[in-house]
C-alpha cells in the first residue's frame, strides 16, 4: 500500500461523565467515588490510502461517529494521534484546534448541519472566504461552480436551506465541504436520514465526486448495503474496537469475525437469487453498555463460538491474508468448521 | 421563485406580524411616539429648556389656558410655567433616547457575555453565569439606585446605571439559547472547517439566538424607560433643567391633592401609553417566535 493519506494510530476516546458537586466534595474529603467513563473508541488504528474509500460499519453506539469526528478534527483523541498527509489533524495542548482544511466532514442530518439563517451561497462561500481560497469578487462564480458540481442549480445560492428538500440539503452540505478543496471527506451516515429513493441519488453523487476529484473518503454507516456500494475496503467496529478490516468484496463474501458473520446474517433478505426464501438471524442479545464493557473479547457474550480465553484475553487484530485483518482468537478454527 | 424575497425569515415574520391588529396598532403608537419625540422641536409650541421664555405668572395653569406667549396650553402648565405639552414631548425624547441607548448597550454586552459563556463552557461559563445569577438575585431598581447615586447625575451615568442593571437579563437569555445552538451540527460544521471561534459565536450562534433576545429587548427597553422614570421621580438621574417624564411626574406630585392634577397625570399617561405599546409589540413578537403557540 502506498503512503497512507489518513493514518489513525492507536486512538482512544474516553468520555468522562460529569462529576456532581456532591461527589466532588466527597472525593476531596477522601470518600470513595465511583468514576465510570465511556471508552467510545478503544485503541483503534487504521490507514486510508490516497483516493481510497474506507467504509466503517457498526451498530449504533459502537463509536464509529466518534472515530469519524476525531479524524475530521472535531474531537481531540484522549490518546493516540490522527494524521492527515503526515501532519496531526489537531494542535497539541489543552485546547486543541483543528489545523488542517484538507479533511472536511459531511454530517448525517442535513436539516441540522446548515445554518438556517444564512443563504446557501453564504454557507458555501464562508469557509473559502475565511481561508482565502477565493476572493470576495470571485466568490459568486466559485459558489455557482460547486453548486453545479453537486447537481444543484446555481440560483440556489440566493435561497435559504429551508426551501430545499433533504436530498438537496445534503448536496448543499457536500458543496460546502468540497468548496474547502479538501483531499478527504469524512461522511458520517450521509444518507441515513434521507428517503430511500433519494439515498441512491446521493450515493451516486459521492461515487461521481470521488471519480472526478480523486477524493479519499471515510464512509461511516450502519447500513451494510450502502457501504458495500461505495467502499473499496470495509472496517467493522464493535464497542469501540475494530474487529475486522479488509477488501469490501472479501468481507461480504467471506466474513471472518463472528460479529461480521452475525451482522451480515442479520440483514433482512427476502429471497436468494435462486428464488428460495431466506430467514434472517438477528444477533442474540444486546450491545453491552460501553460504561461497563465485558472483559476479554467484547463480543464474547453474544458469540456462538466463544471459548474460555475469549472471556479473558483481548484479541488483537491479526493478519488473515489478502490484506485482511480480524480481531478474533478463533477465526482460523471457525473458518474450518463452517 | 418570484416569492423568494417573501420567503426570507424576515419577510415571513413581517407578514405574520401584520395579521394581528392590536400589534400593528401598538407598533403604530410606538412609531408615532418615537417620531414625535425625535421631532419634538418641530411640534412643541415652546422650548421648555429655554428658561428665559418661561413666565412664572403662567405657572400651574389648567389645560386650555392661553398664556403670555399668546398660544393655548392644551395640557396646562407646570410649576415653572412650562407648557406641559412641550415638556412632555421633550421629556419623551429623553426617555426614549435613554431607554433605547441603555437597551441597545445592555443587549450587546449581555448577548456577547451569554453567548461567549455558552460557547466556552467549563470554568469561564461557570464564572460568568454565577456572577450573573448573583446579580439577578437583586432587584434591578436597587442596583440602578445605588449606581446612579454613586455615579452622579447626567445622561451617560444614567445609561451606565441602567445597562449595569439590565445586561444580566440579556446574558441569561443569550446563554440559554446559545447553549442549545452550540450543540447543533451547523456549529460543529463551522468549527470543523475550521473557523475562528469569534466568527462562530458572532456569525452563527448569535444570529440564531436573536428571536428570544428580541423579545427580551422589547421588554427591557420598556423597562429601562420605566426605570429611568423611577430614578428621575426619586430625584436621581437627570438634572432638573432637562426634565424627563419621570421628573415631570415628580414635580407635579405635590400638587396632586390641590386639584392641579394635570402636571402629574399627563406625563404619566404619556409614559403608560409608550410602555404599554412597546410591551404589546413585544408580546406579539414573543407569540410569533414561540413555536408552541403556532396556530
PDB file of C-alpha atoms in Angstrom, chain A residues 69 74 97-98 100-101 104 107 112-119 126-127 130-131 159-160 162-163 176 180, chain B residues 1 4-5 7-9 12 125 184-186 188-189 191-197 199 203-204 207-208 211:
ATOM      1  CA  UNK A  69     -15.196  13.075  14.380  1.00  0.00           C
ATOM      2  CA  UNK A  74     -13.887  17.875  15.678  1.00  0.00           C
ATOM      3  CA  UNK A  97      -7.787  23.182  17.474  1.00  0.00           C
ATOM      4  CA  UNK A  98      -8.083  21.706  14.051  1.00  0.00           C
ATOM      5  CA  UNK A 100      -5.851  21.490   8.517  1.00  0.00           C
ATOM      6  CA  UNK A 101      -8.533  22.119   5.920  1.00  0.00           C
ATOM      7  CA  UNK A 104     -13.867  18.060   5.663  1.00  0.00           C
ATOM      8  CA  UNK A 107     -22.968  15.243   8.572  1.00  0.00           C
ATOM      9  CA  UNK A 112     -29.291  20.382  11.383  1.00  0.00           C
ATOM     10  CA  UNK A 113     -25.974  20.876   9.621  1.00  0.00           C
ATOM     11  CA  UNK A 114     -26.891  24.008   7.632  1.00  0.00           C
ATOM     12  CA  UNK A 115     -27.213  27.380   9.380  1.00  0.00           C
ATOM     13  CA  UNK A 116     -30.916  28.246   8.918  1.00  0.00           C
ATOM     14  CA  UNK A 117     -30.225  31.988   8.874  1.00  0.00           C
ATOM     15  CA  UNK A 118     -27.704  32.017   6.069  1.00  0.00           C
ATOM     16  CA  UNK A 119     -28.312  31.924   2.359  1.00  0.00           C
ATOM     17  CA  UNK A 126     -17.938  31.258   4.105  1.00  0.00           C
ATOM     18  CA  UNK A 127     -15.119  28.755   4.645  1.00  0.00           C
ATOM     19  CA  UNK A 130     -12.191  32.870   5.676  1.00  0.00           C
ATOM     20  CA  UNK A 131      -9.312  30.713   4.460  1.00  0.00           C
ATOM     21  CA  UNK A 159     -32.188  30.843  -1.270  1.00  0.00           C
ATOM     22  CA  UNK A 160     -32.359  29.601   2.301  1.00  0.00           C
ATOM     23  CA  UNK A 162     -35.476  25.538   4.468  1.00  0.00           C
ATOM     24  CA  UNK A 163     -36.521  25.961   0.851  1.00  0.00           C
ATOM     25  CA  UNK A 176     -19.851  23.346   1.436  1.00  0.00           C
ATOM     26  CA  UNK A 180     -12.785  23.964   1.022  1.00  0.00           C
TER      27      UNK A 180
ATOM     28  CA  UNK B   1     -39.171  31.625  -7.304  1.00  0.00           C
ATOM     29  CA  UNK B   4     -38.055  34.216  -2.884  1.00  0.00           C
ATOM     30  CA  UNK B   5     -37.931  37.566  -1.112  1.00  0.00           C
ATOM     31  CA  UNK B   7     -39.741  33.574   1.901  1.00  0.00           C
ATOM     32  CA  UNK B   8     -36.781  35.007   3.782  1.00  0.00           C
ATOM     33  CA  UNK B   9     -37.202  34.576   7.561  1.00  0.00           C
ATOM     34  CA  UNK B  12     -42.373  35.709   6.712  1.00  0.00           C
ATOM     35  CA  UNK B 125     -19.029  29.637  31.760  1.00  0.00           C
ATOM     36  CA  UNK B 184     -26.148  21.766  16.757  1.00  0.00           C
ATOM     37  CA  UNK B 185     -24.422  20.335  13.728  1.00  0.00           C
ATOM     38  CA  UNK B 186     -24.129  23.603  11.834  1.00  0.00           C
ATOM     39  CA  UNK B 188     -19.891  21.802  14.699  1.00  0.00           C
ATOM     40  CA  UNK B 189     -19.608  22.047  10.916  1.00  0.00           C
ATOM     41  CA  UNK B 191     -15.812  24.652  13.798  1.00  0.00           C
ATOM     42  CA  UNK B 192     -14.622  21.686  11.765  1.00  0.00           C
ATOM     43  CA  UNK B 193     -13.928  23.846   8.696  1.00  0.00           C
ATOM     44  CA  UNK B 194     -12.113  25.293  10.833  1.00  0.00           C
ATOM     45  CA  UNK B 195     -13.426  28.811  11.507  1.00  0.00           C
ATOM     46  CA  UNK B 196     -12.211  31.194  14.221  1.00  0.00           C
ATOM     47  CA  UNK B 197     -14.216  30.870  17.444  1.00  0.00           C
ATOM     48  CA  UNK B 199     -16.713  34.106  13.918  1.00  0.00           C
ATOM     49  CA  UNK B 203     -21.928  34.855  12.760  1.00  0.00           C
ATOM     50  CA  UNK B 204     -23.570  31.539  13.570  1.00  0.00           C
ATOM     51  CA  UNK B 207     -27.900  35.263  14.872  1.00  0.00           C
ATOM     52  CA  UNK B 208     -29.714  32.043  15.747  1.00  0.00           C
ATOM     53  CA  UNK B 211     -35.566  35.533  18.410  1.00  0.00           C
TER      54      UNK B 211
END
